[in-house]
PDB file of C-alpha atoms in Angstrom:
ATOM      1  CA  UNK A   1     132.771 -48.696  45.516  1.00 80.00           C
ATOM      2  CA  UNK A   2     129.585 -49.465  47.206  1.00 86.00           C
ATOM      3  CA  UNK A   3     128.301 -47.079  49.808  1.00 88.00           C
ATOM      4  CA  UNK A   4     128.045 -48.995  53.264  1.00 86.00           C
ATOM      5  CA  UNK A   5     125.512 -48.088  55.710  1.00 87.00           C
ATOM      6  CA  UNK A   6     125.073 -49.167  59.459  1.00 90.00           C
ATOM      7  CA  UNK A   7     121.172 -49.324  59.175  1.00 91.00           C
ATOM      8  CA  UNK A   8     120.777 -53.210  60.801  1.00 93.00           C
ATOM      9  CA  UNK A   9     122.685 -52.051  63.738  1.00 94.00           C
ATOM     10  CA  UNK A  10     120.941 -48.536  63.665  1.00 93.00           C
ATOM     11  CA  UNK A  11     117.785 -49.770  63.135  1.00 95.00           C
ATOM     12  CA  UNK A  12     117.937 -52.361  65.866  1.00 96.00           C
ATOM     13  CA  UNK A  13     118.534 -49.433  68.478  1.00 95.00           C
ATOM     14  CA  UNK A  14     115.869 -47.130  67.510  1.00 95.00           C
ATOM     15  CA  UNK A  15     113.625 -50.143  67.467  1.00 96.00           C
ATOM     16  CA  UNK A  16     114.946 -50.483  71.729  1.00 96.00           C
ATOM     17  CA  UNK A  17     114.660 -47.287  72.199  1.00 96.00           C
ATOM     18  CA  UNK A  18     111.173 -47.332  70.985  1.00 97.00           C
ATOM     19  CA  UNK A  19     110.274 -50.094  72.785  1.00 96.00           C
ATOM     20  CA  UNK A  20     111.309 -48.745  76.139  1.00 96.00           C
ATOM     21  CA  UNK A  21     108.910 -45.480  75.546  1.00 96.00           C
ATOM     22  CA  UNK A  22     105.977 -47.306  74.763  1.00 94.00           C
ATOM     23  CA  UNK A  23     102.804 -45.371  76.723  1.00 95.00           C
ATOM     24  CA  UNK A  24     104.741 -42.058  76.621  1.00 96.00           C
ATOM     25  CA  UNK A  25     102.685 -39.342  74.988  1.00 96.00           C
ATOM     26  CA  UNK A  26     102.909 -37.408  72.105  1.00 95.00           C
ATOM     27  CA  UNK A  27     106.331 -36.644  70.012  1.00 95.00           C
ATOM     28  CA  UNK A  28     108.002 -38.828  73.278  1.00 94.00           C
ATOM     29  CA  UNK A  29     107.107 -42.402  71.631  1.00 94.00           C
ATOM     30  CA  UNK A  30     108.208 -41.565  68.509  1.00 94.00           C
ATOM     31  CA  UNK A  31     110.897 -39.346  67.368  1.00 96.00           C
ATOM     32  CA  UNK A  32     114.079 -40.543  68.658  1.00 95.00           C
ATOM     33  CA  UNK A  33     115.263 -37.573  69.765  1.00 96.00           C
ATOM     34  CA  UNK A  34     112.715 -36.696  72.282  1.00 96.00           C
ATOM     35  CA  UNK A  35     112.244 -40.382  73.013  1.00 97.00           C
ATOM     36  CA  UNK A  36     116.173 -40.674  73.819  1.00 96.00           C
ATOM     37  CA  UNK A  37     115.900 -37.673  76.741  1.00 97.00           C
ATOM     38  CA  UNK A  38     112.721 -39.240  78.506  1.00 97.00           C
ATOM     39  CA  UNK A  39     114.209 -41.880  78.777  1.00 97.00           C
ATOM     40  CA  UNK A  40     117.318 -40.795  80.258  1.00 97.00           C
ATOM     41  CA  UNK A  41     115.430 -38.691  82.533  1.00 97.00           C
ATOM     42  CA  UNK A  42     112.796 -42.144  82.992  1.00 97.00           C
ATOM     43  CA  UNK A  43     115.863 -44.133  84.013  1.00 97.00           C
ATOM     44  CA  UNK A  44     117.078 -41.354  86.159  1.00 98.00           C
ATOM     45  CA  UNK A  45     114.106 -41.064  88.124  1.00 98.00           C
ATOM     46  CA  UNK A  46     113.490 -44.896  88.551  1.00 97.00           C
ATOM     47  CA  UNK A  47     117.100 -44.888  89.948  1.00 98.00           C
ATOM     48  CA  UNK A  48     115.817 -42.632  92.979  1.00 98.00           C
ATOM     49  CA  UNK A  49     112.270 -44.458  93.226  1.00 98.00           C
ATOM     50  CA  UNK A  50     114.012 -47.490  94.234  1.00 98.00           C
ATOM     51  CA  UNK A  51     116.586 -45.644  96.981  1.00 98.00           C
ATOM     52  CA  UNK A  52     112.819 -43.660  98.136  1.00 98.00           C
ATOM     53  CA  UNK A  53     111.170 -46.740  98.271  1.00 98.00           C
ATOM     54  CA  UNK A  54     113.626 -47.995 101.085  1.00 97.00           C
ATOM     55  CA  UNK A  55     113.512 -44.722 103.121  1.00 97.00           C
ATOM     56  CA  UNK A  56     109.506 -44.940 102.856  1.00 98.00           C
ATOM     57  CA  UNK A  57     108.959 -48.961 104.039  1.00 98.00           C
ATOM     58  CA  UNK A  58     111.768 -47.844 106.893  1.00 98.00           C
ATOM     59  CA  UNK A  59     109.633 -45.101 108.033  1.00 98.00           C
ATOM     60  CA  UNK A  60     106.404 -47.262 107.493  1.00 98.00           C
ATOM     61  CA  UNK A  61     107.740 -49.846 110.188  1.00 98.00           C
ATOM     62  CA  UNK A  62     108.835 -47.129 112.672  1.00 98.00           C
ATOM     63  CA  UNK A  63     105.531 -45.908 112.470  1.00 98.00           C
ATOM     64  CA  UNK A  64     104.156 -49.352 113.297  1.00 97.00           C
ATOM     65  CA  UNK A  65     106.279 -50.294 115.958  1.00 97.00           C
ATOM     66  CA  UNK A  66     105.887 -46.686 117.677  1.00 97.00           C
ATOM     67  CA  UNK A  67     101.984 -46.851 117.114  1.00 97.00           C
ATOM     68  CA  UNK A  68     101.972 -50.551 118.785  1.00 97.00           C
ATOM     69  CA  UNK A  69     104.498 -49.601 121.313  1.00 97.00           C
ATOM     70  CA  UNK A  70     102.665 -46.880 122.655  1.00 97.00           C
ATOM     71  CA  UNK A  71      99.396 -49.155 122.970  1.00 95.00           C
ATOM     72  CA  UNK A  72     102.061 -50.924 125.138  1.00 95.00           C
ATOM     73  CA  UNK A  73     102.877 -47.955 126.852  1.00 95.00           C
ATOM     74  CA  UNK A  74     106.173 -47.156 125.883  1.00 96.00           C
ATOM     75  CA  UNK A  75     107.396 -44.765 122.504  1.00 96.00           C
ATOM     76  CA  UNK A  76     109.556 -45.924 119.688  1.00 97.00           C
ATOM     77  CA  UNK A  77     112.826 -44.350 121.023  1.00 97.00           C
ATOM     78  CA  UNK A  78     112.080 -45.513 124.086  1.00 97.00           C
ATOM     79  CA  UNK A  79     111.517 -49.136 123.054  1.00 97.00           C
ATOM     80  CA  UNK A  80     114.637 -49.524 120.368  1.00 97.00           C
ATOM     81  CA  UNK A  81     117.002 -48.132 123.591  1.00 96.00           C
ATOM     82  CA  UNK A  82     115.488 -50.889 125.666  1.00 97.00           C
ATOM     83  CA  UNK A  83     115.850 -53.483 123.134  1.00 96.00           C
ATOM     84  CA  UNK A  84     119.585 -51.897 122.858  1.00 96.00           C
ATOM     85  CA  UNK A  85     120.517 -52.508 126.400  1.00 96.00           C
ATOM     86  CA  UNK A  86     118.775 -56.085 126.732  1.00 96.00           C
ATOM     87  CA  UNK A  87     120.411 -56.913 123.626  1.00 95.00           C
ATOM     88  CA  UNK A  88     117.599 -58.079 121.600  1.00 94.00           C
ATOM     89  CA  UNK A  89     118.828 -57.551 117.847  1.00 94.00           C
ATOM     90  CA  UNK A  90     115.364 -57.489 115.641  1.00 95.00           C
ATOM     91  CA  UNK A  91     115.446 -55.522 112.707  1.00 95.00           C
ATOM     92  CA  UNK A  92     112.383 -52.998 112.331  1.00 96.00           C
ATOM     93  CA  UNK A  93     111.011 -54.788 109.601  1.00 97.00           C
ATOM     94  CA  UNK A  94     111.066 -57.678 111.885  1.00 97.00           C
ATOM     95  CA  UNK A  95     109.595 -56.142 114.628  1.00 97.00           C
ATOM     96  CA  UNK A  96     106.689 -54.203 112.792  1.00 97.00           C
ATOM     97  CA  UNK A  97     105.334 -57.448 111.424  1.00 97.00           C
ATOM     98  CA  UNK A  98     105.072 -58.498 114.996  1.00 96.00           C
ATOM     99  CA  UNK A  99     103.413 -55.963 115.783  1.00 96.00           C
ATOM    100  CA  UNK A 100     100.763 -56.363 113.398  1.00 95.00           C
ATOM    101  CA  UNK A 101     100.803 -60.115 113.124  1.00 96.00           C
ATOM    102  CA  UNK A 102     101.579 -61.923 116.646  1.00 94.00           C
ATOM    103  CA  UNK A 103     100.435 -59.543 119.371  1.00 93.00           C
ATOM    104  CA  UNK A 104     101.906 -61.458 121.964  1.00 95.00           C
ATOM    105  CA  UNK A 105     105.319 -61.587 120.421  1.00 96.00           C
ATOM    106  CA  UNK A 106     105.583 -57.801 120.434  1.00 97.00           C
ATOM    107  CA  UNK A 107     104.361 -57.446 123.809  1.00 96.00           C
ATOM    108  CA  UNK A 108     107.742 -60.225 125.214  1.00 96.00           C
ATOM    109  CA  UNK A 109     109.896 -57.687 123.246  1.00 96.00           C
ATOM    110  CA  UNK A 110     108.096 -55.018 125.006  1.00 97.00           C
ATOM    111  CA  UNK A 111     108.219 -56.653 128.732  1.00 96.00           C
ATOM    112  CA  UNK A 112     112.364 -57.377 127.872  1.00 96.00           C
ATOM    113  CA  UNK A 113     112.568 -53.846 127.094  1.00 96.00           C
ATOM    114  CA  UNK A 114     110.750 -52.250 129.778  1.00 96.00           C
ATOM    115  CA  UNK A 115     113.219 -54.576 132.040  1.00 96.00           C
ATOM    116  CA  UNK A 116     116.544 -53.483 130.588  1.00 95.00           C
ATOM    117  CA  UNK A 117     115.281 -49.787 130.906  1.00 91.00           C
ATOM    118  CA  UNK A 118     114.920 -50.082 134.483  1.00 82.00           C
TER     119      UNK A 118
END
């Protein structure tokens, strides 16, 4: 009886896995072992990057606004209660890109705000 092998199929996966750790250093590029476990960790890691990465932009355009804002004369908190109560729904992102972009925008939302405060 002839022995069977899987090597096609075997081969194919080392040659994905190999793939996937080009630019790693050492042992990690090439010895599937250690190539398997950086990745895993690799994959890991990118899975938090991209759930930081919308924490960090979020606190990037409170920053903004808050910075602009108080040019305006009024803080962050201060500004999002007033937008609140005069029920101007702009989402931060929104709202920092008018700050930087169209100064006179920003400083409407500001004047409604101040209003609603009052």
């Amino acid at each position: 009886m002839v022995r069977v092998t899987n090597s096609v199929a075997r081969n194919r996966r080392k040659k994905r896995l190999f793939k996937q750790a080009k630019g790693f250093f050492g042992d990690r590029k090439n010895h599937i072992r250690n190539a398997k476990n950086v990745l895993m960790k690799a994959w890991a890691n990118a899975f938090i990057g991209r759930k930081e990465k919308k924490r960090s932009f979020r606190a990037l355009w409170i920053q903004r606004i808050n910075a602009a804002g108080r040019c305006h004369g009024i803080s962050y908190s201060k500004l999002i209660d007033g937008m609140n109560k005069a029920n101007i729904e702009i989402d931060r992102k929104i709202l920092a890109q008018l700050a930087i972009s169209d100064e006179k925008a920003f400083e409407a939302v500001v004047v409604a705000a101040k209003k609603a405060l009052v």
